[in-house]
Amino acid sequence: MKKYPPLLLFVSLWMLLSLAYANDNREIKILRQTASALDRAISDHLCVSYEVIHPYHRCQEVYLEQGKLTRQERAEYDFIITSEQFFNEKLKQDFQLVLPLYHQAFTVVTRDIKQENLFKSGQKYGVLQQNVQENVLADVLKALNVDSKRLSLQHLESQDLIDRFCSFDINVAFVTGAHPNRIVRQLNTLCGGEPISIVKDLPKSFFQRHRYFYQTHVPKELYWRLPNDIETLSVRYLLAVNNKIAEDDLDELMDSFIKELEYNHGLPITEASILLNYNNLQTPLHEVGDELMEELQEEQDALGLEAIESQADEH
């Protein structure tokens, strides 16, 4: 036995470390409130970012539609991917926004209807039968002072929406999403639908009274035979963090989230897109988020300066 003290010491240390990790078996819980592939990808990326710095801890992802949980049930989660409006209505007592993620444009596709006639009698409307689509439409109609109960509105799956628009059963389709959008493109190219601008005739005070809508510009080149660019509304989605999370832990995780973007080429979120969605944001960020935005902006400014200097050297 005298030959094995080093081995016994190693085994003892291994057992002590194992017990220590077992006693510190923490996890973070992430709540997704839409069924979109993008939210799932963001949630997965956050988990990877967490596990990079805490390989012995776990990450749990849960999808439940917006509004399904009570305040007490939501407080069990460490992070929630949420719209800015829902955050301000339901989450701000227990959470803070920490990271702008992406925006979704509210798009109206019509057939031979001008904006001023969009909500006049005789029109037949369709919206995608998804929680987030219906919620955004309800918020837009409310902001525009349109009584949704008087609309002839059908809630349809994506292919049904396309088929019914093409067969003239409906002549207005509402689609919320990023551009270019597959459904908008099919309504446009297959069915002769035209995505229209809905911003130009809004009252000047609209965006002051409805803080969580943003004006969004969609280039006409993304779709077929559009005479003009599309000026419409968008809503922003952000990452909210529970107030119980320590600031040092959050700072470390957000740094990891940004660093891992370099390796996750399948995620359509970049440092530049994060800054774009931070621009004119109406809701304050957590202090960690503000500091991170400053760092990202400094990096982008430095890259821009390098590009200018490089072009000058070429000439």
mmCIF file of C-alpha atoms in Angstrom:
data_model
loop_
_atom_site.group_PDB
_atom_site.id
_atom_site.type_symbol
_atom_site.label_atom_id
_atom_site.label_comp_id
_atom_site.label_asym_id
_atom_site.label_seq_id
_atom_site.Cartn_x
_atom_site.Cartn_y
_atom_site.Cartn_z
ATOM 1 C CA MET A 1 0.000 0.000 0.000
ATOM 2 C CA LYS A 2 2.910 2.344 0.529
ATOM 3 C CA LYS A 3 3.313 2.659 -3.254
ATOM 4 C CA TYR A 4 -0.124 4.267 -3.786
ATOM 5 C CA PRO A 5 -0.480 7.427 -1.656
ATOM 6 C CA PRO A 6 -0.446 9.696 -4.754
ATOM 7 C CA LEU A 7 -3.260 7.641 -6.311
ATOM 8 C CA LEU A 8 -5.281 7.715 -3.106
ATOM 9 C CA LEU A 9 -4.738 11.472 -2.860
ATOM 10 C CA PHE A 10 -5.901 11.948 -6.472
ATOM 11 C CA VAL A 11 -9.026 9.836 -5.886
ATOM 12 C CA SER A 12 -9.828 11.734 -2.706
ATOM 13 C CA LEU A 13 -9.463 15.106 -4.450
ATOM 14 C CA TRP A 14 -11.613 13.919 -7.346
ATOM 15 C CA MET A 15 -14.344 12.811 -4.961
ATOM 16 C CA LEU A 16 -14.227 16.115 -3.082
ATOM 17 C CA LEU A 17 -14.473 18.102 -6.320
ATOM 18 C CA SER A 18 -17.332 15.920 -7.535
ATOM 19 C CA LEU A 19 -19.219 16.501 -4.309
ATOM 20 C CA ALA A 20 -18.574 20.226 -4.551
ATOM 21 C CA TYR A 21 -19.937 20.392 -8.095
ATOM 22 C CA ALA A 22 -22.895 18.225 -7.117
ATOM 23 C CA ASN A 23 -23.739 20.625 -4.317
ATOM 24 C CA ASP A 24 -23.411 23.556 -6.756
ATOM 25 C CA ASN A 25 -25.541 21.995 -9.494
ATOM 26 C CA ARG A 26 -27.204 25.198 -10.646
ATOM 27 C CA GLU A 27 -29.192 25.852 -13.787
ATOM 28 C CA ILE A 28 -30.670 28.777 -15.646
ATOM 29 C CA LYS A 29 -34.197 28.697 -17.010
ATOM 30 C CA ILE A 30 -35.102 30.461 -20.256
ATOM 31 C CA LEU A 31 -38.671 31.185 -21.333
ATOM 32 C CA ARG A 32 -39.537 31.576 -25.010
ATOM 33 C CA GLN A 33 -42.911 33.157 -25.757
ATOM 34 C CA THR A 34 -43.113 32.464 -29.498
ATOM 35 C CA ALA A 35 -42.763 29.242 -31.439
ATOM 36 C CA SER A 36 -40.447 30.838 -33.998
ATOM 37 C CA ALA A 37 -37.263 29.112 -35.081
ATOM 38 C CA LEU A 38 -35.411 32.363 -34.376
ATOM 39 C CA ASP A 39 -36.423 32.436 -30.708
ATOM 40 C CA ARG A 40 -35.426 28.780 -30.390
ATOM 41 C CA ALA A 41 -32.026 29.555 -31.946
ATOM 42 C CA ILE A 42 -31.508 32.515 -29.580
ATOM 43 C CA SER A 43 -32.418 30.383 -26.592
ATOM 44 C CA ASP A 44 -30.008 27.646 -27.708
ATOM 45 C CA HIS A 45 -27.264 30.234 -28.191
ATOM 46 C CA LEU A 46 -27.828 31.613 -24.697
ATOM 47 C CA CYS A 47 -27.549 28.081 -23.301
ATOM 48 C CA VAL A 48 -24.289 27.460 -25.149
ATOM 49 C CA SER A 49 -22.947 30.806 -23.916
ATOM 50 C CA TYR A 50 -23.820 29.816 -20.348
ATOM 51 C CA GLU A 51 -22.358 26.317 -20.583
ATOM 52 C CA VAL A 52 -19.092 27.644 -22.038
ATOM 53 C CA ILE A 53 -18.403 29.437 -18.758
ATOM 54 C CA HIS A 54 -20.252 26.972 -16.483
ATOM 55 C CA PRO A 55 -19.720 23.512 -18.014
ATOM 56 C CA TYR A 56 -20.989 21.652 -14.927
ATOM 57 C CA HIS A 57 -24.252 23.585 -14.730
ATOM 58 C CA ARG A 58 -27.440 23.090 -16.705
ATOM 59 C CA CYS A 59 -29.637 25.216 -18.925
ATOM 60 C CA GLN A 60 -33.371 24.616 -19.315
ATOM 61 C CA GLU A 61 -35.439 26.043 -22.168
ATOM 62 C CA VAL A 62 -39.239 26.261 -22.063
ATOM 63 C CA TYR A 63 -41.750 27.485 -24.651
ATOM 64 C CA LEU A 64 -45.075 28.857 -23.414
ATOM 65 C CA GLU A 65 -47.201 31.395 -25.254
ATOM 66 C CA GLN A 66 -47.257 34.975 -24.056
ATOM 67 C CA GLY A 67 -49.746 35.483 -21.243
ATOM 68 C CA LYS A 68 -50.004 31.816 -20.231
ATOM 69 C CA LEU A 69 -48.154 32.229 -16.924
ATOM 70 C CA THR A 70 -48.912 34.165 -13.767
ATOM 71 C CA ARG A 71 -46.464 36.707 -12.411
ATOM 72 C CA GLN A 72 -45.332 34.205 -9.776
ATOM 73 C CA GLU A 73 -44.750 31.516 -12.407
ATOM 74 C CA ARG A 74 -42.808 33.889 -14.676
ATOM 75 C CA ALA A 75 -40.594 34.882 -11.747
ATOM 76 C CA GLU A 76 -39.186 31.327 -11.730
ATOM 77 C CA TYR A 77 -37.349 32.039 -14.989
ATOM 78 C CA ASP A 78 -33.955 33.697 -15.221
ATOM 79 C CA PHE A 79 -34.381 34.981 -18.788
ATOM 80 C CA ILE A 80 -37.390 35.677 -21.013
ATOM 81 C CA ILE A 81 -37.361 36.477 -24.729
ATOM 82 C CA THR A 82 -40.132 39.053 -24.957
ATOM 83 C CA SER A 83 -41.606 41.890 -26.945
ATOM 84 C CA GLU A 84 -40.964 45.369 -25.595
ATOM 85 C CA GLN A 85 -44.664 46.008 -25.080
ATOM 86 C CA PHE A 86 -45.274 42.793 -23.119
ATOM 87 C CA PHE A 87 -42.248 43.572 -20.970
ATOM 88 C CA ASN A 88 -43.651 46.949 -20.004
ATOM 89 C CA GLU A 89 -47.129 45.567 -19.401
ATOM 90 C CA LYS A 90 -46.249 42.426 -17.441
ATOM 91 C CA LEU A 91 -42.553 41.960 -16.638
ATOM 92 C CA LYS A 92 -40.924 45.200 -15.550
ATOM 93 C CA GLN A 93 -41.607 44.678 -11.833
ATOM 94 C CA ASP A 94 -39.457 41.538 -11.721
ATOM 95 C CA PHE A 95 -37.225 41.795 -14.807
ATOM 96 C CA GLN A 96 -35.054 44.267 -16.698
ATOM 97 C CA LEU A 97 -34.260 44.365 -20.404
ATOM 98 C CA VAL A 98 -30.621 43.577 -21.069
ATOM 99 C CA LEU A 99 -30.143 42.883 -24.791
ATOM 100 C CA PRO A 100 -31.985 44.039 -27.965
ATOM 101 C CA LEU A 101 -32.397 41.026 -30.252
ATOM 102 C CA TYR A 102 -34.444 41.643 -33.403
ATOM 103 C CA HIS A 103 -37.527 43.344 -34.793
ATOM 104 C CA GLN A 104 -40.564 42.039 -36.655
ATOM 105 C CA ALA A 105 -42.289 44.143 -39.311
ATOM 106 C CA PHE A 106 -46.078 44.318 -39.519
ATOM 107 C CA THR A 107 -46.856 43.936 -43.217
ATOM 108 C CA VAL A 108 -50.149 44.495 -45.017
ATOM 109 C CA VAL A 109 -50.522 42.782 -48.404
ATOM 110 C CA THR A 110 -53.503 43.914 -50.499
ATOM 111 C CA ARG A 111 -54.983 43.595 -53.927
ATOM 112 C CA ASP A 112 -55.894 46.981 -55.500
ATOM 113 C CA ILE A 113 -56.627 48.710 -52.175
ATOM 114 C CA LYS A 114 -55.128 52.020 -51.102
ATOM 115 C CA GLN A 115 -54.197 52.766 -47.519
ATOM 116 C CA GLU A 116 -57.109 55.155 -46.963
ATOM 117 C CA ASN A 117 -59.566 52.379 -47.925
ATOM 118 C CA LEU A 118 -57.850 49.632 -45.977
ATOM 119 C CA PHE A 119 -60.409 49.409 -43.171
ATOM 120 C CA LYS A 120 -63.540 50.440 -45.026
ATOM 121 C CA SER A 121 -66.494 48.047 -45.233
ATOM 122 C CA GLY A 122 -66.463 45.324 -47.860
ATOM 123 C CA GLN A 123 -62.893 44.142 -47.327
ATOM 124 C CA LYS A 124 -62.094 40.578 -46.278
ATOM 125 C CA TYR A 125 -59.036 40.019 -44.106
ATOM 126 C CA GLY A 126 -56.777 37.153 -43.156
ATOM 127 C CA VAL A 127 -54.106 36.757 -40.474
ATOM 128 C CA LEU A 128 -51.798 33.884 -39.646
ATOM 129 C CA GLN A 129 -53.247 31.699 -36.916
ATOM 130 C CA GLN A 130 -50.344 32.115 -34.525
ATOM 131 C CA ASN A 131 -50.324 33.729 -31.104
ATOM 132 C CA VAL A 132 -47.650 36.329 -31.907
ATOM 133 C CA GLN A 133 -49.275 37.238 -35.259
ATOM 134 C CA GLU A 134 -52.678 37.761 -33.666
ATOM 135 C CA ASN A 135 -51.238 39.742 -30.752
ATOM 136 C CA VAL A 136 -49.336 42.164 -32.985
ATOM 137 C CA LEU A 137 -52.391 42.652 -35.217
ATOM 138 C CA ALA A 138 -54.572 43.340 -32.180
ATOM 139 C CA ASP A 139 -52.067 45.920 -30.908
ATOM 140 C CA VAL A 140 -51.835 47.625 -34.315
ATOM 141 C CA LEU A 141 -55.609 47.785 -34.759
ATOM 142 C CA LYS A 142 -55.989 49.214 -31.273
ATOM 143 C CA ALA A 143 -53.325 51.852 -31.973
ATOM 144 C CA LEU A 144 -55.077 52.770 -35.248
ATOM 145 C CA ASN A 145 -58.455 53.037 -33.455
ATOM 146 C CA VAL A 146 -59.920 50.238 -35.579
ATOM 147 C CA ASP A 147 -62.629 48.091 -34.005
ATOM 148 C CA SER A 148 -61.443 44.552 -34.736
ATOM 149 C CA LYS A 149 -64.921 43.141 -34.075
ATOM 150 C CA ARG A 150 -66.321 44.782 -37.191
ATOM 151 C CA LEU A 151 -63.649 43.296 -39.476
ATOM 152 C CA SER A 152 -64.372 40.190 -41.516
ATOM 153 C CA LEU A 153 -61.204 38.510 -40.270
ATOM 154 C CA GLN A 154 -60.174 34.894 -40.840
ATOM 155 C CA HIS A 155 -57.427 33.206 -38.785
ATOM 156 C CA LEU A 156 -55.572 30.878 -41.149
ATOM 157 C CA GLU A 157 -52.570 28.593 -41.435
ATOM 158 C CA SER A 158 -49.887 29.899 -43.787
ATOM 159 C CA GLN A 159 -50.843 27.841 -46.855
ATOM 160 C CA ASP A 160 -54.545 28.545 -46.333
ATOM 161 C CA LEU A 161 -53.776 32.271 -46.134
ATOM 162 C CA ILE A 162 -51.934 32.090 -49.465
ATOM 163 C CA ASP A 163 -54.592 29.920 -51.132
ATOM 164 C CA ARG A 164 -57.501 32.110 -50.038
ATOM 165 C CA PHE A 165 -55.737 35.283 -51.109
ATOM 166 C CA CYS A 166 -54.953 33.759 -54.507
ATOM 167 C CA SER A 167 -58.565 32.604 -54.938
ATOM 168 C CA PHE A 168 -59.946 36.091 -54.003
ATOM 169 C CA ASP A 169 -61.647 34.815 -50.820
ATOM 170 C CA ILE A 170 -59.704 37.505 -48.951
ATOM 171 C CA ASN A 171 -58.138 40.674 -50.338
ATOM 172 C CA VAL A 172 -56.055 41.821 -47.346
ATOM 173 C CA ALA A 173 -53.463 39.687 -45.555
ATOM 174 C CA PHE A 174 -51.639 40.637 -42.353
ATOM 175 C CA VAL A 175 -48.179 39.108 -41.841
ATOM 176 C CA THR A 176 -45.683 39.903 -39.084
ATOM 177 C CA GLY A 177 -42.074 38.859 -39.594
ATOM 178 C CA ALA A 178 -38.620 39.691 -40.870
ATOM 179 C CA HIS A 179 -38.007 40.689 -44.501
ATOM 180 C CA PRO A 180 -37.634 39.215 -47.027
ATOM 181 C CA ASN A 181 -40.581 37.095 -45.907
ATOM 182 C CA ARG A 182 -41.540 33.808 -47.568
ATOM 183 C CA ILE A 183 -45.300 34.263 -47.170
ATOM 184 C CA VAL A 184 -45.260 37.901 -48.304
ATOM 185 C CA ARG A 185 -43.181 36.883 -51.322
ATOM 186 C CA GLN A 186 -45.672 34.186 -52.339
ATOM 187 C CA LEU A 187 -48.641 36.535 -51.889
ATOM 188 C CA ASN A 188 -46.757 39.017 -54.050
ATOM 189 C CA THR A 189 -45.451 36.817 -56.866
ATOM 190 C CA LEU A 190 -48.087 34.076 -57.066
ATOM 191 C CA CYS A 191 -51.223 36.053 -56.283
ATOM 192 C CA GLY A 192 -50.503 39.609 -57.438
ATOM 193 C CA GLY A 193 -50.596 41.002 -53.922
ATOM 194 C CA GLU A 194 -48.830 44.256 -53.095
ATOM 195 C CA PRO A 195 -47.265 45.020 -49.707
ATOM 196 C CA ILE A 196 -48.318 48.600 -48.960
ATOM 197 C CA SER A 197 -47.055 51.449 -46.808
ATOM 198 C CA ILE A 198 -49.236 52.284 -43.822
ATOM 199 C CA VAL A 199 -47.114 54.938 -42.099
ATOM 200 C CA LYS A 200 -47.345 58.050 -44.278
ATOM 201 C CA ASP A 201 -50.916 58.961 -43.291
ATOM 202 C CA LEU A 202 -50.494 58.330 -39.573
ATOM 203 C CA PRO A 203 -50.867 61.335 -37.236
ATOM 204 C CA LYS A 204 -47.584 63.024 -36.333
ATOM 205 C CA SER A 205 -48.125 62.127 -32.690
ATOM 206 C CA PHE A 206 -48.636 58.406 -33.430
ATOM 207 C CA PHE A 207 -45.174 57.235 -32.384
ATOM 208 C CA GLN A 208 -45.236 59.429 -29.279
ATOM 209 C CA ARG A 209 -48.552 57.936 -28.178
ATOM 210 C CA HIS A 210 -47.598 54.366 -29.116
ATOM 211 C CA ARG A 211 -44.013 54.108 -27.911
ATOM 212 C CA TYR A 212 -43.424 50.456 -28.699
ATOM 213 C CA PHE A 213 -44.089 50.711 -32.428
ATOM 214 C CA TYR A 214 -41.221 51.775 -34.653
ATOM 215 C CA GLN A 215 -41.175 52.992 -38.228
ATOM 216 C CA THR A 216 -39.544 50.421 -40.485
ATOM 217 C CA HIS A 217 -38.312 50.757 -44.047
ATOM 218 C CA VAL A 218 -38.534 47.720 -46.378
ATOM 219 C CA PRO A 219 -36.714 48.126 -49.731
ATOM 220 C CA LYS A 220 -38.942 47.618 -52.775
ATOM 221 C CA GLU A 221 -36.232 45.443 -54.363
ATOM 222 C CA LEU A 222 -37.101 42.608 -51.980
ATOM 223 C CA TYR A 223 -40.390 41.993 -53.782
ATOM 224 C CA TRP A 224 -41.780 41.873 -57.306
ATOM 225 C CA ARG A 225 -42.785 45.040 -59.190
ATOM 226 C CA LEU A 226 -43.254 47.338 -56.227
ATOM 227 C CA PRO A 227 -43.364 51.006 -57.239
ATOM 228 C CA ASN A 228 -42.077 52.278 -53.903
ATOM 229 C CA ASP A 229 -40.338 51.148 -50.734
ATOM 230 C CA ILE A 230 -42.631 49.937 -47.938
ATOM 231 C CA GLU A 231 -42.954 52.141 -44.868
ATOM 232 C CA THR A 232 -44.568 50.165 -42.091
ATOM 233 C CA LEU A 233 -44.541 49.424 -38.355
ATOM 234 C CA SER A 234 -42.367 47.044 -36.408
ATOM 235 C CA VAL A 235 -42.140 45.666 -32.885
ATOM 236 C CA ARG A 236 -38.908 44.803 -31.102
ATOM 237 C CA TYR A 237 -37.976 41.675 -29.196
ATOM 238 C CA LEU A 238 -35.415 41.705 -26.417
ATOM 239 C CA LEU A 239 -33.878 39.552 -23.726
ATOM 240 C CA ALA A 240 -35.194 40.253 -20.227
ATOM 241 C CA VAL A 241 -33.258 39.177 -17.123
ATOM 242 C CA ASN A 242 -34.679 38.418 -13.700
ATOM 243 C CA ASN A 243 -33.717 40.972 -11.046
ATOM 244 C CA LYS A 244 -32.413 38.160 -8.841
ATOM 245 C CA ILE A 245 -29.445 37.521 -11.183
ATOM 246 C CA ALA A 246 -26.233 39.003 -9.791
ATOM 247 C CA GLU A 247 -24.722 41.762 -11.924
ATOM 248 C CA ASP A 248 -21.276 40.093 -12.148
ATOM 249 C CA ASP A 249 -22.843 36.817 -13.337
ATOM 250 C CA LEU A 250 -24.953 38.657 -15.908
ATOM 251 C CA ASP A 251 -21.972 40.638 -17.179
ATOM 252 C CA GLU A 252 -19.964 37.433 -17.658
ATOM 253 C CA LEU A 253 -22.842 35.709 -19.482
ATOM 254 C CA MET A 254 -23.534 38.639 -21.823
ATOM 255 C CA ASP A 255 -19.841 38.836 -22.737
ATOM 256 C CA SER A 256 -19.954 35.131 -23.535
ATOM 257 C CA PHE A 257 -23.146 35.596 -25.597
ATOM 258 C CA ILE A 258 -21.470 38.233 -27.779
ATOM 259 C CA LYS A 259 -18.221 36.277 -28.158
ATOM 260 C CA GLU A 260 -20.066 33.113 -29.221
ATOM 261 C CA LEU A 261 -21.784 35.027 -32.049
ATOM 262 C CA GLU A 262 -18.495 34.775 -33.913
ATOM 263 C CA TYR A 263 -18.888 30.990 -34.094
ATOM 264 C CA ASN A 264 -22.654 30.729 -34.548
ATOM 265 C CA HIS A 265 -23.052 31.630 -38.202
ATOM 266 C CA GLY A 266 -26.545 30.132 -38.346
ATOM 267 C CA LEU A 267 -27.952 32.757 -35.975
ATOM 268 C CA PRO A 268 -29.117 35.855 -37.897
ATOM 269 C CA ILE A 269 -28.065 38.185 -35.095
ATOM 270 C CA THR A 270 -24.838 40.181 -35.171
ATOM 271 C CA GLU A 271 -23.265 42.954 -33.155
ATOM 272 C CA ALA A 272 -24.425 45.384 -35.845
ATOM 273 C CA SER A 273 -28.042 44.136 -35.762
ATOM 274 C CA ILE A 274 -28.088 44.369 -31.960
ATOM 275 C CA LEU A 275 -27.024 48.010 -32.192
ATOM 276 C CA LEU A 276 -29.633 48.643 -34.890
ATOM 277 C CA ASN A 277 -32.379 47.412 -32.574
ATOM 278 C CA TYR A 278 -30.932 49.459 -29.715
ATOM 279 C CA ASN A 279 -31.295 52.640 -31.757
ATOM 280 C CA ASN A 280 -34.185 54.801 -30.438
ATOM 281 C CA LEU A 281 -35.225 52.064 -28.001
ATOM 282 C CA GLN A 282 -37.964 53.443 -25.764
ATOM 283 C CA THR A 283 -37.318 51.258 -22.707
ATOM 284 C CA PRO A 284 -34.142 51.597 -20.591
ATOM 285 C CA LEU A 285 -31.743 48.672 -20.410
ATOM 286 C CA HIS A 286 -30.123 47.058 -17.400
ATOM 287 C CA GLU A 287 -26.807 48.731 -16.545
ATOM 288 C CA VAL A 288 -24.954 45.687 -17.924
ATOM 289 C CA GLY A 289 -26.862 46.081 -21.205
ATOM 290 C CA ASP A 290 -26.055 49.790 -21.456
ATOM 291 C CA GLU A 291 -22.349 49.154 -20.904
ATOM 292 C CA LEU A 292 -22.401 46.389 -23.497
ATOM 293 C CA MET A 293 -24.049 48.691 -26.064
ATOM 294 C CA GLU A 294 -21.329 51.291 -25.472
ATOM 295 C CA GLU A 295 -18.624 48.671 -26.034
ATOM 296 C CA LEU A 296 -20.267 47.391 -29.227
ATOM 297 C CA GLN A 297 -20.677 50.930 -30.554
ATOM 298 C CA GLU A 298 -17.009 51.692 -29.903
ATOM 299 C CA GLU A 299 -16.019 48.531 -31.778
ATOM 300 C CA GLN A 300 -18.272 49.408 -34.732
ATOM 301 C CA ASP A 301 -16.895 52.957 -34.827
ATOM 302 C CA ALA A 302 -13.337 51.601 -34.822
ATOM 303 C CA LEU A 303 -14.148 49.204 -37.668
ATOM 304 C CA GLY A 304 -15.693 52.043 -39.653
ATOM 305 C CA LEU A 305 -12.608 54.182 -39.128
ATOM 306 C CA GLU A 306 -10.338 51.338 -40.245
ATOM 307 C CA ALA A 307 -12.395 50.924 -43.424
ATOM 308 C CA ILE A 308 -12.144 54.635 -44.216
ATOM 309 C CA GLU A 309 -8.377 54.647 -43.635
ATOM 310 C CA SER A 310 -7.996 51.523 -45.786
ATOM 311 C CA GLN A 311 -9.878 53.153 -48.676
ATOM 312 C CA ALA A 312 -7.756 56.299 -48.314
ATOM 313 C CA ASP A 313 -4.552 54.224 -48.498
ATOM 314 C CA GLU A 314 -5.763 52.526 -51.713
ATOM 315 C CA HIS A 315 -6.136 55.929 -53.370
#
